[in-house]
Amino acid sequence: MKPIIKVENLRKVYRLGSERVVALDRINLVIHEGEICCILGTSGSGKSTLLNMLAGLERPTAGSVTVCGVRISETSEKKMALFRQKNLGFVFQSYNLLNSQTALENVALPLVFKGVGKRKRILAAKRMLKAVDLGTRMRHLPSQMSGGQQQRVGIARAFVAHPRVVFADEPTGNLDSKTTIEVMELMCRMAREHKQTLVIVTHDSEIAEYADRVIHLIDGNIVDDRYTDKKIATEEISEENTANEYEIKA
Ligand SMILES: Nc1ncnc2c1ncn2[C@@H]1O[C@H](COP(=O)(O)OP(=O)(O)O)[C@@H](O)[C@H]1O
Ligand SMILES: [Mg+2]
């Protein structure tokens, strides 16, 4: 699998007056194309800081971050904004929908920034809303939808422009357990359909069960990084296939 995110000796230190907070100590990490990764850790362990660095929303104190072959830790803010529009999607804990805009307008928004014409935008946004099972809520405002429905709009918006990587920071943090399952299944299905990379941040170990890989963060350090059974099973199957090929040849 091809690497899509590469993090080298990443450090982030916040200064608050005379206090120093080491949010990320020294992170080294490679995420591959199409992986569904979960960054797991308790509150304050540095998860959001790491995600913000991977998305170029914050600058490291030291070290580098490369995404889709671009060293984003050294890219200007202006170029970064364009890079994000082209390559990245986001799902937020509090949905971050525009309250005065309908579900359809919210989902179409990333395509406005990409310069897609109005007809195509509306078509694509409608298709996405149907895919997240909100075909009957297109004209609703966020305030006229449940939390789970709003997050499904958020997911449709994150995926509508076919980003290479989607980042989700505590995407189910405001949802009940039944809606959490629906939202997680939806997000993973969307990512798998187009082999998009998905990086989910959470404090909830049950969320981690949806991922191919779980990266455990404590006090700004990666203390554990493992592929889940699901992933190992997939790899075993492909190894078996390879073995058979050799047998046939021999
Ligand atoms: N802008 C900031 N200024 C100062 N300290 C911060 C800032 N953002 C985060 N921190 C500190 O960095 C640490 C990691 O925070 P964060 O990445 O938000 O953790 P998590 O998302 O895992 O809850 C915490 O101790 C937090 O208080
Ligand atoms: Mg956080």
Short mmCIF file of C-alpha atoms and ligand atoms in Angstrom, two decimals:
data_model
loop_
_atom_site.label_atom_id
_atom_site.label_comp_id
_atom_site.label_asym_id
_atom_site.label_seq_id
_atom_site.Cartn_x
_atom_site.Cartn_y
_atom_site.Cartn_z
CA MET A 1 0.00 0.00 0.00
CA LYS A 2 1.16 3.52 -0.83
CA PRO A 3 1.92 5.94 2.01
CA ILE A 4 -0.35 8.99 1.91
CA ILE A 5 0.51 10.66 5.23
CA LYS A 6 4.02 10.74 6.64
CA VAL A 7 4.88 12.27 9.99
CA GLU A 8 8.49 12.65 11.12
CA ASN A 9 9.65 13.64 14.60
CA LEU A 10 6.57 15.80 15.06
CA ARG A 11 6.48 17.98 18.15
CA LYS A 12 3.98 20.54 19.34
CA VAL A 13 4.58 22.65 22.41
CA TYR A 14 2.06 25.27 23.48
CA ARG A 15 3.19 28.19 25.57
CA LEU A 16 0.74 29.77 27.99
CA GLY A 17 2.59 32.58 29.74
CA SER A 18 5.46 30.87 31.50
CA GLU A 19 3.87 27.40 31.19
CA ARG A 20 4.81 24.92 28.50
CA VAL A 21 2.43 22.17 27.44
CA VAL A 22 3.98 19.38 25.38
CA ALA A 23 0.88 18.35 23.40
CA LEU A 24 2.83 16.11 21.00
CA ASP A 25 6.16 14.78 22.15
CA ARG A 26 7.81 13.06 19.19
CA ILE A 27 5.49 11.42 16.72
CA ASN A 28 6.58 9.22 13.83
CA LEU A 29 3.81 7.75 11.72
CA VAL A 30 3.00 6.54 8.22
CA ILE A 31 -0.62 6.14 7.11
CA HIS A 32 -1.32 4.30 3.85
CA GLU A 33 -3.80 5.05 1.12
CA GLY A 34 -7.23 3.58 1.87
CA GLU A 35 -6.55 2.87 5.53
CA ILE A 36 -9.24 3.52 8.11
CA CYS A 37 -7.23 4.67 11.12
CA CYS A 38 -8.40 5.46 14.57
CA ILE A 39 -6.40 7.71 16.86
CA LEU A 40 -7.48 6.64 20.33
CA GLY A 41 -6.71 8.36 23.62
CA THR A 42 -8.18 9.99 26.71
CA SER A 43 -9.03 13.68 26.87
CA GLY A 44 -5.90 15.82 26.70
CA SER A 45 -3.70 13.10 25.16
CA GLY A 46 -3.05 15.21 22.04
CA LYS A 47 -5.49 13.67 19.55
CA SER A 48 -6.97 16.90 18.21
CA THR A 49 -3.54 18.51 18.08
CA LEU A 50 -2.27 15.60 15.97
CA LEU A 51 -5.29 15.73 13.66
CA ASN A 52 -4.90 19.49 13.21
CA MET A 53 -1.25 18.96 12.27
CA LEU A 54 -2.13 16.21 9.76
CA ALA A 55 -4.66 18.57 8.15
CA GLY A 56 -2.29 21.55 8.17
CA LEU A 57 -4.59 23.55 10.45
CA GLU A 58 -1.81 24.13 12.94
CA ARG A 59 1.95 24.36 12.55
CA PRO A 60 4.36 22.02 14.31
CA THR A 61 6.96 23.26 16.77
CA ALA A 62 9.38 20.79 15.16
CA GLY A 63 9.29 17.93 12.66
CA SER A 64 7.43 17.51 9.40
CA VAL A 65 4.11 16.37 7.98
CA THR A 66 3.78 15.23 4.36
CA VAL A 67 0.32 14.58 2.88
CA CYS A 68 -0.26 13.43 -0.72
CA GLY A 69 3.42 14.11 -1.42
CA VAL A 70 3.23 17.74 -0.21
CA ARG A 71 5.22 18.82 2.82
CA ILE A 72 2.33 20.67 4.42
CA SER A 73 4.25 21.66 7.54
CA GLU A 74 6.14 24.11 5.33
CA THR A 75 3.32 25.25 3.04
CA SER A 76 1.94 28.79 3.26
CA GLU A 77 -1.56 29.31 4.69
CA LYS A 78 -2.89 30.44 1.33
CA LYS A 79 -1.60 27.36 -0.51
CA MET A 80 -2.77 25.19 2.38
CA ALA A 81 -6.35 26.46 2.01
CA LEU A 82 -6.31 25.37 -1.65
CA PHE A 83 -4.66 22.07 -0.76
CA ARG A 84 -7.39 21.33 1.79
CA GLN A 85 -10.16 22.17 -0.68
CA LYS A 86 -8.65 19.83 -3.23
CA ASN A 87 -7.55 16.89 -1.07
CA LEU A 88 -9.16 16.87 2.36
CA GLY A 89 -12.60 16.43 3.91
CA PHE A 90 -13.67 17.05 7.50
CA VAL A 91 -16.30 15.69 9.88
CA PHE A 92 -16.72 17.55 13.18
CA GLN A 93 -18.16 16.58 16.57
CA SER A 94 -20.59 19.51 16.49
CA TYR A 95 -21.32 19.04 12.74
CA ASN A 96 -20.36 22.67 11.86
CA LEU A 97 -23.16 23.08 9.33
CA LEU A 98 -24.22 26.55 8.20
CA ASN A 99 -27.45 27.13 10.10
CA SER A 100 -29.05 29.42 7.52
CA GLN A 101 -28.42 26.96 4.67
CA THR A 102 -30.39 23.86 3.73
CA ALA A 103 -28.92 20.36 3.84
CA LEU A 104 -28.52 20.55 0.06
CA GLU A 105 -26.70 23.90 0.18
CA ASN A 106 -24.43 22.69 2.99
CA VAL A 107 -23.43 19.58 1.05
CA ALA A 108 -22.87 21.56 -2.18
CA LEU A 109 -20.57 24.07 -0.49
CA PRO A 110 -17.21 22.27 -0.95
CA LEU A 111 -18.00 22.13 -4.68
CA VAL A 112 -18.48 25.92 -4.79
CA PHE A 113 -14.91 26.27 -3.50
CA LYS A 114 -13.75 23.76 -6.12
CA GLY A 115 -15.31 25.86 -8.87
CA VAL A 116 -17.91 23.29 -9.95
CA GLY A 117 -20.89 24.80 -11.82
CA LYS A 118 -24.28 25.13 -10.14
CA ARG A 119 -26.12 22.34 -11.99
CA LYS A 120 -23.37 19.83 -11.33
CA ARG A 121 -23.11 20.92 -7.68
CA ILE A 122 -26.79 20.36 -7.07
CA LEU A 123 -26.74 16.99 -8.83
CA ALA A 124 -23.74 15.80 -6.83
CA ALA A 125 -25.13 17.09 -3.52
CA LYS A 126 -28.49 15.40 -4.17
CA ARG A 127 -26.73 12.15 -4.98
CA MET A 128 -24.72 12.34 -1.75
CA LEU A 129 -27.78 13.14 0.37
CA LYS A 130 -29.55 10.13 -1.10
CA ALA A 131 -26.49 7.99 -0.34
CA VAL A 132 -26.68 9.00 3.34
CA ASP A 133 -30.42 8.28 3.32
CA LEU A 134 -31.52 11.91 3.57
CA GLY A 135 -33.25 12.12 0.21
CA THR A 136 -36.38 13.42 1.93
CA ARG A 137 -34.57 16.08 4.00
CA MET A 138 -32.76 18.06 1.29
CA ARG A 139 -34.62 21.33 1.95
CA HIS A 140 -34.37 21.09 5.74
CA LEU A 141 -32.27 23.50 7.77
CA PRO A 142 -29.88 22.02 10.36
CA SER A 143 -32.24 23.14 13.17
CA GLN A 144 -34.98 21.04 11.56
CA MET A 145 -32.94 17.82 11.78
CA SER A 146 -31.85 15.46 14.57
CA GLY A 147 -28.20 15.24 15.62
CA GLY A 148 -27.74 12.00 13.70
CA GLN A 149 -29.27 13.52 10.57
CA GLN A 150 -27.08 16.60 10.88
CA GLN A 151 -24.01 14.40 11.15
CA ARG A 152 -25.09 12.49 8.03
CA VAL A 153 -25.26 15.85 6.23
CA GLY A 154 -21.77 16.49 7.63
CA ILE A 155 -20.54 13.18 6.19
CA ALA A 156 -22.14 13.90 2.80
CA ARG A 157 -20.38 17.28 2.78
CA ALA A 158 -17.04 15.71 3.75
CA PHE A 159 -17.15 13.19 0.89
CA VAL A 160 -18.93 15.14 -1.88
CA ALA A 161 -15.76 16.49 -3.50
CA HIS A 162 -14.00 13.07 -3.42
CA PRO A 163 -11.15 14.07 -1.09
CA ARG A 164 -8.15 11.75 -0.79
CA VAL A 165 -8.27 11.93 3.02
CA VAL A 166 -11.18 12.53 5.40
CA PHE A 167 -10.46 13.61 8.97
CA ALA A 168 -13.06 13.17 11.70
CA ASP A 169 -12.56 14.55 15.22
CA GLU A 170 -14.90 12.80 17.71
CA PRO A 171 -17.57 12.46 14.98
CA THR A 172 -19.98 10.63 17.31
CA GLY A 173 -19.20 12.63 20.46
CA ASN A 174 -22.68 14.20 20.55
CA LEU A 175 -24.66 11.13 19.45
CA ASP A 176 -26.43 8.29 21.28
CA SER A 177 -25.14 4.73 20.92
CA LYS A 178 -27.58 3.61 18.21
CA THR A 179 -26.88 6.69 16.06
CA THR A 180 -23.15 6.25 16.69
CA ILE A 181 -23.28 2.82 15.02
CA GLU A 182 -25.19 4.22 12.02
CA VAL A 183 -22.78 7.12 11.61
CA MET A 184 -19.66 4.97 11.95
CA GLU A 185 -20.94 2.37 9.48
CA LEU A 186 -21.88 5.10 7.01
CA MET A 187 -18.53 6.88 7.23
CA CYS A 188 -16.52 3.66 6.85
CA ARG A 189 -18.68 2.50 3.92
CA MET A 190 -18.17 5.82 2.14
CA ALA A 191 -14.41 5.67 2.64
CA ARG A 192 -14.14 2.04 1.50
CA GLU A 193 -16.26 2.58 -1.63
CA HIS A 194 -13.68 4.91 -3.14
CA LYS A 195 -10.60 3.66 -1.26
CA GLN A 196 -10.33 6.96 0.56
CA THR A 197 -8.19 7.30 3.66
CA LEU A 198 -10.12 7.99 6.86
CA VAL A 199 -8.54 9.22 10.08
CA ILE A 200 -10.90 9.21 13.07
CA VAL A 201 -10.05 10.68 16.45
CA THR A 202 -11.92 9.33 19.49
CA HIS A 203 -11.71 8.59 23.20
CA ASP A 204 -14.17 5.69 22.74
CA SER A 205 -12.57 2.26 22.30
CA GLU A 206 -15.80 0.93 20.72
CA ILE A 207 -15.35 3.35 17.82
CA ALA A 208 -11.88 1.90 17.33
CA GLU A 209 -13.48 -1.43 16.40
CA TYR A 210 -14.53 0.02 13.03
CA ALA A 211 -10.96 0.84 12.06
CA ASP A 212 -8.31 -1.19 10.22
CA ARG A 213 -5.70 0.25 12.52
CA VAL A 214 -5.72 1.71 16.01
CA ILE A 215 -3.06 4.22 17.07
CA HIS A 216 -3.08 4.74 20.83
CA LEU A 217 -1.94 8.11 22.14
CA ILE A 218 -0.94 8.87 25.74
CA ASP A 219 0.49 12.26 26.78
CA GLY A 220 1.50 13.16 23.24
CA ASN A 221 3.22 9.85 22.45
CA ILE A 222 2.17 6.85 20.39
CA VAL A 223 2.24 3.96 22.87
CA ASP A 224 0.58 1.36 20.66
CA ASP A 225 -0.08 1.07 16.93
CA ARG A 226 -1.71 -2.09 15.64
CA TYR A 227 -3.80 -3.44 12.82
CA THR A 228 -7.13 -4.91 13.91
CA ASP A 229 -8.17 -8.53 13.24
CA LYS A 230 -10.25 -7.36 10.30
CA LYS A 231 -7.17 -6.03 8.58
CA ILE A 232 -5.03 -9.08 9.34
CA ALA A 233 -7.81 -11.29 7.93
CA THR A 234 -7.79 -9.30 4.65
CA GLU A 235 -4.02 -9.59 4.39
CA GLU A 236 -4.09 -13.32 5.06
CA ILE A 237 -6.58 -13.80 2.24
CA SER A 238 -4.38 -11.92 -0.21
CA GLU A 239 -1.34 -13.92 0.92
CA GLU A 240 -3.27 -17.12 0.36
CA ASN A 241 -4.14 -15.98 -3.14
CA THR A 242 -0.51 -15.23 -3.86
CA ALA A 243 0.51 -18.64 -2.55
CA ASN A 244 -2.02 -20.31 -4.84
CA GLU A 245 -0.71 -18.39 -7.82
CA TYR A 246 2.79 -19.71 -7.15
CA GLU A 247 1.46 -23.24 -6.76
CA ILE A 248 -0.32 -23.05 -10.09
CA LYS A 249 2.81 -21.72 -11.79
CA ALA A 250 4.98 -24.41 -10.20
N1 LIG B 1 -4.18 26.21 21.88
C1 LIG B 1 -3.69 25.61 22.97
N2 LIG B 1 -2.98 26.30 23.87
C2 LIG B 1 -2.46 25.69 24.96
N3 LIG B 1 -2.58 24.38 25.24
C3 LIG B 1 -3.29 23.64 24.38
C4 LIG B 1 -3.89 24.21 23.20
N4 LIG B 1 -4.52 23.21 22.52
C5 LIG B 1 -4.34 22.10 23.25
N5 LIG B 1 -3.61 22.34 24.35
C6 LIG B 1 -3.17 21.34 25.37
O1 LIG B 1 -2.52 20.28 24.69
C7 LIG B 1 -2.89 19.02 25.22
C8 LIG B 1 -3.52 18.16 24.14
O2 LIG B 1 -4.76 18.74 23.76
P1 LIG B 1 -5.72 18.10 22.66
O3 LIG B 1 -4.93 17.77 21.45
O4 LIG B 1 -6.87 19.01 22.47
O5 LIG B 1 -6.19 16.75 23.36
P2 LIG B 1 -7.37 15.73 23.00
O6 LIG B 1 -7.94 16.11 21.69
O7 LIG B 1 -6.74 14.39 23.02
O8 LIG B 1 -8.37 15.86 24.11
C9 LIG B 1 -3.81 19.32 26.41
O9 LIG B 1 -3.04 19.32 27.59
C10 LIG B 1 -4.33 20.70 26.10
O10 LIG B 1 -4.67 21.38 27.27
MG MG B 2 -9.89 16.69 21.13
#
